Short mmCIF file of C-alpha atoms and ligand atoms in Angstrom, two decimals:
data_model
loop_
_atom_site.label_atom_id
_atom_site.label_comp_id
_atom_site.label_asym_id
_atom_site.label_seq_id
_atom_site.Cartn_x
_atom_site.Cartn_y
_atom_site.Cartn_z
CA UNK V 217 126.53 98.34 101.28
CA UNK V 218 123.97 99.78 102.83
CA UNK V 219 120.80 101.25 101.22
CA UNK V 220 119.59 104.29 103.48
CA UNK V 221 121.81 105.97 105.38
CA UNK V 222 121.29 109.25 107.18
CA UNK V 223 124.72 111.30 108.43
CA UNK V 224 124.05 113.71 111.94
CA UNK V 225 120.53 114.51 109.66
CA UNK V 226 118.34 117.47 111.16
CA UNK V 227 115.25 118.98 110.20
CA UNK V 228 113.89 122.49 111.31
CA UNK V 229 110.41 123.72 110.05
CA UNK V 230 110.54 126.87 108.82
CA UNK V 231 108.33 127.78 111.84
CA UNK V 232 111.10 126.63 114.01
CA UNK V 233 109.35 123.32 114.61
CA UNK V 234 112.24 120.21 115.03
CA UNK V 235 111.33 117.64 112.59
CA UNK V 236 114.42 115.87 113.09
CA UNK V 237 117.51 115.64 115.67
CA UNK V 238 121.03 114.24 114.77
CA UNK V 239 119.51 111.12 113.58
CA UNK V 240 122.33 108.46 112.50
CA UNK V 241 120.80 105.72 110.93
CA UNK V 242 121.33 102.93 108.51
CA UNK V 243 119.32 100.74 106.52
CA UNK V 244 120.63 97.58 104.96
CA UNK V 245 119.36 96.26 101.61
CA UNK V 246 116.17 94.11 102.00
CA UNK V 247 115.26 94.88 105.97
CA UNK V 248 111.94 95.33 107.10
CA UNK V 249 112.14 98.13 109.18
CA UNK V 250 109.48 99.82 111.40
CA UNK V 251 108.98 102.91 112.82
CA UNK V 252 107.27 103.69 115.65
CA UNK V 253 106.66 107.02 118.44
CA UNK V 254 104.18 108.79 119.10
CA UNK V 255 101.72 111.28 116.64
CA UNK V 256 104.42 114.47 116.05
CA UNK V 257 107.62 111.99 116.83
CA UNK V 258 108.97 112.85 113.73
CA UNK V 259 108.31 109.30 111.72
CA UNK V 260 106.97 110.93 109.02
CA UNK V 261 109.48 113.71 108.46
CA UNK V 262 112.22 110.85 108.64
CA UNK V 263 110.44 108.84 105.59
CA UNK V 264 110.22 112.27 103.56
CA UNK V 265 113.55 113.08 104.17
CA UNK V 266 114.33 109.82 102.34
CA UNK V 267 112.94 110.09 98.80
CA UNK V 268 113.61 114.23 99.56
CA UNK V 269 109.70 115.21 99.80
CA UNK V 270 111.90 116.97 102.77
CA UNK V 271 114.31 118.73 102.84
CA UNK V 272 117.07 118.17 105.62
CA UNK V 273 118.49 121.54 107.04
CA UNK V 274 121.67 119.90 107.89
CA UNK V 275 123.41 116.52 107.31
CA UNK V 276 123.79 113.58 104.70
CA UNK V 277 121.17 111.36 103.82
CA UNK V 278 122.89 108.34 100.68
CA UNK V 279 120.07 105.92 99.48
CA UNK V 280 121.19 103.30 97.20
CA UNK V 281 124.63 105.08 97.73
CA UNK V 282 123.41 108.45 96.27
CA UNK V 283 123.79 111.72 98.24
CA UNK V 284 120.34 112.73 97.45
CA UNK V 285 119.86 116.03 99.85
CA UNK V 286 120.85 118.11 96.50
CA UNK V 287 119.13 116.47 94.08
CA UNK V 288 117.36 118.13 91.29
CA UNK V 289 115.58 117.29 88.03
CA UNK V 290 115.97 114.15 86.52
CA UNK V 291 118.06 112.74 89.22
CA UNK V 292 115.64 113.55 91.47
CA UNK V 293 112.42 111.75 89.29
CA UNK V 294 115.15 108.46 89.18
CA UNK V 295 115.08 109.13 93.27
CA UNK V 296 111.33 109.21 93.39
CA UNK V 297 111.52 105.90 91.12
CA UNK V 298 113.47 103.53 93.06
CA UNK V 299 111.57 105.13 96.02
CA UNK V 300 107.90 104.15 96.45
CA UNK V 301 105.51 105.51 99.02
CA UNK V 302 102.10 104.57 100.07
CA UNK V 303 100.05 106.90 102.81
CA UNK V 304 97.48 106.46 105.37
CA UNK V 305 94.95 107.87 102.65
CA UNK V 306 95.89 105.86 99.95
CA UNK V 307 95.64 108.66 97.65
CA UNK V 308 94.26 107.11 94.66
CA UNK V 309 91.80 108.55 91.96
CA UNK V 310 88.47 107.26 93.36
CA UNK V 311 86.02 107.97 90.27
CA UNK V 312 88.22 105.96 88.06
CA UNK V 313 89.14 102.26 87.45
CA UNK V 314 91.95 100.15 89.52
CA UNK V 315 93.53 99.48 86.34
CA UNK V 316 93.59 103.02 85.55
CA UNK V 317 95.20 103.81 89.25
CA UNK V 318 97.68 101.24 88.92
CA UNK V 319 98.98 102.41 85.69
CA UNK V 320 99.34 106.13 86.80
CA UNK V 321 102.12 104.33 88.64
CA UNK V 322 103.73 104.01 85.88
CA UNK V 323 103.71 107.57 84.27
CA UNK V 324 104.23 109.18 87.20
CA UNK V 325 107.76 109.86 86.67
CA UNK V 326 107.32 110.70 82.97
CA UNK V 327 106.22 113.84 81.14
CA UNK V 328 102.63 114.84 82.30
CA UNK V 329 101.76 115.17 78.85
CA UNK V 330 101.02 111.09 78.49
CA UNK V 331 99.36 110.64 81.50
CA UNK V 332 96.73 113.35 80.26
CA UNK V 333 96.42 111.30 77.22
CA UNK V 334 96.13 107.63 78.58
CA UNK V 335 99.20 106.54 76.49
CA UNK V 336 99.39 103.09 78.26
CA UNK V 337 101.21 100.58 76.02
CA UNK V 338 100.21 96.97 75.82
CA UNK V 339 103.57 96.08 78.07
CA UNK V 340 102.11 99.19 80.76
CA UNK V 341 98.86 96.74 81.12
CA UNK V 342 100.43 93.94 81.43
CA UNK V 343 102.68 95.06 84.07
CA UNK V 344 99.40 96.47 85.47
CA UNK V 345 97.83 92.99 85.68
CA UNK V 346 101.15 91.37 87.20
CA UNK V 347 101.65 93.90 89.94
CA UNK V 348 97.84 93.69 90.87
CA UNK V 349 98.06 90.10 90.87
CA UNK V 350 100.58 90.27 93.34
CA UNK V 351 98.68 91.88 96.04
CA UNK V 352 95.88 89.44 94.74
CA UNK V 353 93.74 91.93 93.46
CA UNK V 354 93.45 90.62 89.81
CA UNK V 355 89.84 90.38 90.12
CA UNK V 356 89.56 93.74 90.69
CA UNK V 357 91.46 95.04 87.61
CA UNK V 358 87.95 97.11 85.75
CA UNK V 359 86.17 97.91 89.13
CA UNK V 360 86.03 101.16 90.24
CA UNK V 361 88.68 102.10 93.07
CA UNK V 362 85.98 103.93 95.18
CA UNK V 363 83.93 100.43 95.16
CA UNK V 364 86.82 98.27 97.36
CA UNK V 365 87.12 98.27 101.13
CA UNK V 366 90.02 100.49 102.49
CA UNK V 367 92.38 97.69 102.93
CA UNK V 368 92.22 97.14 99.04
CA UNK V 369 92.31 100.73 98.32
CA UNK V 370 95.62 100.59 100.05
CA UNK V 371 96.98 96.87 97.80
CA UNK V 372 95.97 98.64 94.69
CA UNK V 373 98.50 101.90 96.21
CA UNK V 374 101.14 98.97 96.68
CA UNK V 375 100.05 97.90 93.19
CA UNK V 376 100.52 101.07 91.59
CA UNK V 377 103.83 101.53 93.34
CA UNK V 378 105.48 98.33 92.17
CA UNK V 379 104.69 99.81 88.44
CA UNK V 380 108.07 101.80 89.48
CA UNK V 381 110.02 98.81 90.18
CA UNK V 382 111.02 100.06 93.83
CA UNK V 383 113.94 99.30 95.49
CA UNK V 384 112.66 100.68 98.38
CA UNK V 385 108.55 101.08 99.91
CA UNK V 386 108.37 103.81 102.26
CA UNK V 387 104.66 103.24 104.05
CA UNK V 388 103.44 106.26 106.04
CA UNK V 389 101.17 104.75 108.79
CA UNK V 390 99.15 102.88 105.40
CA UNK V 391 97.18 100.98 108.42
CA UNK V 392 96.08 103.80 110.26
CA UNK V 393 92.66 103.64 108.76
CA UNK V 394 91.73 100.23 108.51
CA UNK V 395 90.25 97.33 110.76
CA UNK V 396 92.33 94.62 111.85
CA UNK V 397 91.48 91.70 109.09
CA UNK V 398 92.36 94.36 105.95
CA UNK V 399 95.21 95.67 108.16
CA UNK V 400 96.59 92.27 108.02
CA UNK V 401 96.15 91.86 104.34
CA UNK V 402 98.05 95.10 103.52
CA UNK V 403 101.22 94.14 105.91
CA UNK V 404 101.15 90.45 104.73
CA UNK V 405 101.45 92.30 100.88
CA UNK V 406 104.38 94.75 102.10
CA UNK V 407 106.24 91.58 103.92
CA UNK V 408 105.47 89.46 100.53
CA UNK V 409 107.71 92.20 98.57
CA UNK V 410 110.17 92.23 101.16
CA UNK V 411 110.38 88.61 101.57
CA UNK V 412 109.81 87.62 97.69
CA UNK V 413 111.18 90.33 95.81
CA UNK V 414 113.84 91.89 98.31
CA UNK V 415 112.65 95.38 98.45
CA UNK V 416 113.40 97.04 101.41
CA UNK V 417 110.69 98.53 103.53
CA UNK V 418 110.20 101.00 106.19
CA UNK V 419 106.80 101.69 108.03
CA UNK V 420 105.81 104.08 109.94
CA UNK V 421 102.98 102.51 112.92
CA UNK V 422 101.65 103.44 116.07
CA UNK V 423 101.18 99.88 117.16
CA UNK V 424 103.87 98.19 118.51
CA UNK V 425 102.72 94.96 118.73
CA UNK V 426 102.16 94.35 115.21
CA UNK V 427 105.51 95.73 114.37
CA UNK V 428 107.02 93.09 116.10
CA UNK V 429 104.54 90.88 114.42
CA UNK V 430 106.02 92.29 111.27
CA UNK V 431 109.53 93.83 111.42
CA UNK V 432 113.66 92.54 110.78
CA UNK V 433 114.37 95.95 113.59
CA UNK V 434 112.09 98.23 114.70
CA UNK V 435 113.11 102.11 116.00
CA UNK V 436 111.78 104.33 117.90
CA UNK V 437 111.06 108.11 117.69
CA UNK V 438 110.76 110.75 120.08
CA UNK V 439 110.93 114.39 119.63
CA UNK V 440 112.39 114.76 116.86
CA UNK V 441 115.38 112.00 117.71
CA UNK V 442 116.19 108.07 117.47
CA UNK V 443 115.57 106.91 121.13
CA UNK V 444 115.62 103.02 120.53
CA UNK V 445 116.93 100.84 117.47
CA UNK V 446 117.07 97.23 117.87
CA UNK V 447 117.07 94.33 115.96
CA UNK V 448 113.63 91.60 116.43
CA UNK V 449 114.52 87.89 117.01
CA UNK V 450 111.57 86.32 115.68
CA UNK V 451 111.17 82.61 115.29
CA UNK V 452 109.17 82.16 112.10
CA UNK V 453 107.96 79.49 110.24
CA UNK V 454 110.65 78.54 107.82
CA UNK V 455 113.01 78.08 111.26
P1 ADP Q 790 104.86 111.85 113.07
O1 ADP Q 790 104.92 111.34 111.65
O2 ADP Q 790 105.67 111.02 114.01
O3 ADP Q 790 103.48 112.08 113.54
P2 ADP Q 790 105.83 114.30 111.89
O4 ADP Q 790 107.11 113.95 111.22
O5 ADP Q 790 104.61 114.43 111.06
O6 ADP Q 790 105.59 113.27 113.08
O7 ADP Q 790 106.02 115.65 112.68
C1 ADP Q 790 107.16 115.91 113.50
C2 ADP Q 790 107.03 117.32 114.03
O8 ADP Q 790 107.19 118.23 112.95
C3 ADP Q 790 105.68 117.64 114.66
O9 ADP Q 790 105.90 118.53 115.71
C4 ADP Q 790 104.92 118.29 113.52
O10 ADP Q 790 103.92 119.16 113.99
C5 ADP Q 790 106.02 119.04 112.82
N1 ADP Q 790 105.78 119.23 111.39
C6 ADP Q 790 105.54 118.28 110.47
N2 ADP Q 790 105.40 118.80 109.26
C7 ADP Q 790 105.55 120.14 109.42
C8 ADP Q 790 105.52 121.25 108.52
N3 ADP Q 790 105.30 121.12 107.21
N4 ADP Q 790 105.74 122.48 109.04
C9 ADP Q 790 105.97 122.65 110.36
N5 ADP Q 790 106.02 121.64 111.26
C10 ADP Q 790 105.81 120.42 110.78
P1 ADP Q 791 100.98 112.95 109.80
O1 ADP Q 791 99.94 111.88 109.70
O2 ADP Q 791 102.06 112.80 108.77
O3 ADP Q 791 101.50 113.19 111.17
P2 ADP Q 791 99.82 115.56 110.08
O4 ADP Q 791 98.32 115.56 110.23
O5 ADP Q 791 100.71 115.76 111.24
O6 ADP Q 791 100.20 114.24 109.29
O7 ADP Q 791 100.21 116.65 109.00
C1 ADP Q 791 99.53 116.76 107.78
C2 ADP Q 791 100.28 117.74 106.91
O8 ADP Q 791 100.51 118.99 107.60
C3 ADP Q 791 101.67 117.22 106.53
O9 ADP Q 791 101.97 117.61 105.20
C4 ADP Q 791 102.60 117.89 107.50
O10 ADP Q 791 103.88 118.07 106.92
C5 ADP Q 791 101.91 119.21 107.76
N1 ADP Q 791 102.11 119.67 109.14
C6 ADP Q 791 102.10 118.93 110.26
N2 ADP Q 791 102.32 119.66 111.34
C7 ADP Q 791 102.47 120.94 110.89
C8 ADP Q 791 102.73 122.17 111.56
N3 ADP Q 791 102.90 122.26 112.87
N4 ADP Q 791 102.81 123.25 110.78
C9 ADP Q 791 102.65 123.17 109.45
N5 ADP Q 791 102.42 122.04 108.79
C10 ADP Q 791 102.33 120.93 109.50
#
């Protein structure tokens, strides 16, 4: 069973702007998939329309075998659970600790009410610690997140997403800021979680040779539509 699958899915801005053309695609449990086209391709709309930060205007889009184009509420929240998402910016609270960003992973699907009041339990920290150590990061735990180098910025965002227990780790070009040793680090993390822990990922690059460094299939965008989808035969190490 697959675990994304878009149905004849389009997007049109509200400015009239196609986002997205009768894209058919599916997504099978634990693949490393990459994205890749051009700046205004549509790569981005295509990983919103997943965990519904878009909407579609037309079509089906099922993840983890949930039609999720209507969802609302609490469905929606359990959506944005299984779904994580890390961005170019990495989006975390700068003035504040990595311990402190990680957690917020955690609360971010409950009421807004505890995350205002730091209710972290003893099992929240712990989980904190675990996740961090697995973008090796422990050491970092009390620093503050504005003191690390942008690649570790971006493993305490995986950090903080894996508070969620993903299923799924929807990257939106998270490399597009770096230098090439950090940019390393961060997809060596996302492949560890795909490899270790089976969650399924999907990144968004502009670099095609490191997505065939990195990727199970890679596609390829173009105005709007899927213009290429093919599968990478990669020799690796444990062949
Ligand atoms: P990519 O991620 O490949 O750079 P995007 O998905 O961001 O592409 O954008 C696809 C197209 O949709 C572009 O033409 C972009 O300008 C347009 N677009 C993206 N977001 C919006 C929006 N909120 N309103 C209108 N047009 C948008
Ligand atoms: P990305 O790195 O995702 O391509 P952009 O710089 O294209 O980011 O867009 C930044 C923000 O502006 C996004 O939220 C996107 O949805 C929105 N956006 C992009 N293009 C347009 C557009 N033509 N009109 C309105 N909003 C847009």
């Amino acid at each position: 069973k697959s675990i994304i699958e878009f149905k004849d899915v389009n997007k049109i801005y509200d400015n009239g702007t196609v986002g997205l053309k009768d894209i058919n695609l599916t997504v099978q449990p634990g693949e490393f998939l990459v994205v890749v086209g051009l700046s205004g391709a549509g790569k981005s709309t295509l990983m919103r329309t997943i965990n519904q930060m878009h909407r579609p205007s037309s079509g089906s889009v099922l993840v983890d075998g949930v039609e999720v184009t209507d969802l609302k509420g609490r469905a929606l929240r359990e959506l944005r659970r299984k779904v994580g998402m890390i961005f170019q910016n990495f989006n975390l609270v700068k003035r504040t600790t990595v311990e402190h960003n990680v957690l917020s992973g955690k609360i971010s699907y409950y009421p807004t009410w505890k995350s205002l009041l730091n209710l972290y339990t003893k099992a929240d920290k712990l989980q904190a610690a675990e996740a961090l150590d697995r973008v090796n990061l422990l050491e970092k735990l009390y620093m503050r997140a504005d003191q690390l180098s942008g690649g570790q910025q971006q493993r305490v965002a995986i950090a903080r997403t894996l508070m969620q227990d993903p299923k799924i780790i929807l990257a939106d070009e998270p490399i597009a800021s770096l230098d090439p040793l950090t940019t390393r680090a961060v997809m060596n993390d996302l492949k560890k979680l795909n490899q270790e822990d089976g969650i399924t990922v999907v990144v968004n690059l502009h670099s095609v040779p490191l997505a065939l460094e990195y990727a199970d299939r890679i596609v390829g965008m173009r105005a709007g539509q899927l213009v290429y989808d093919e599968p990478i035969n990669r020799v690796t190490e444990s062949d």
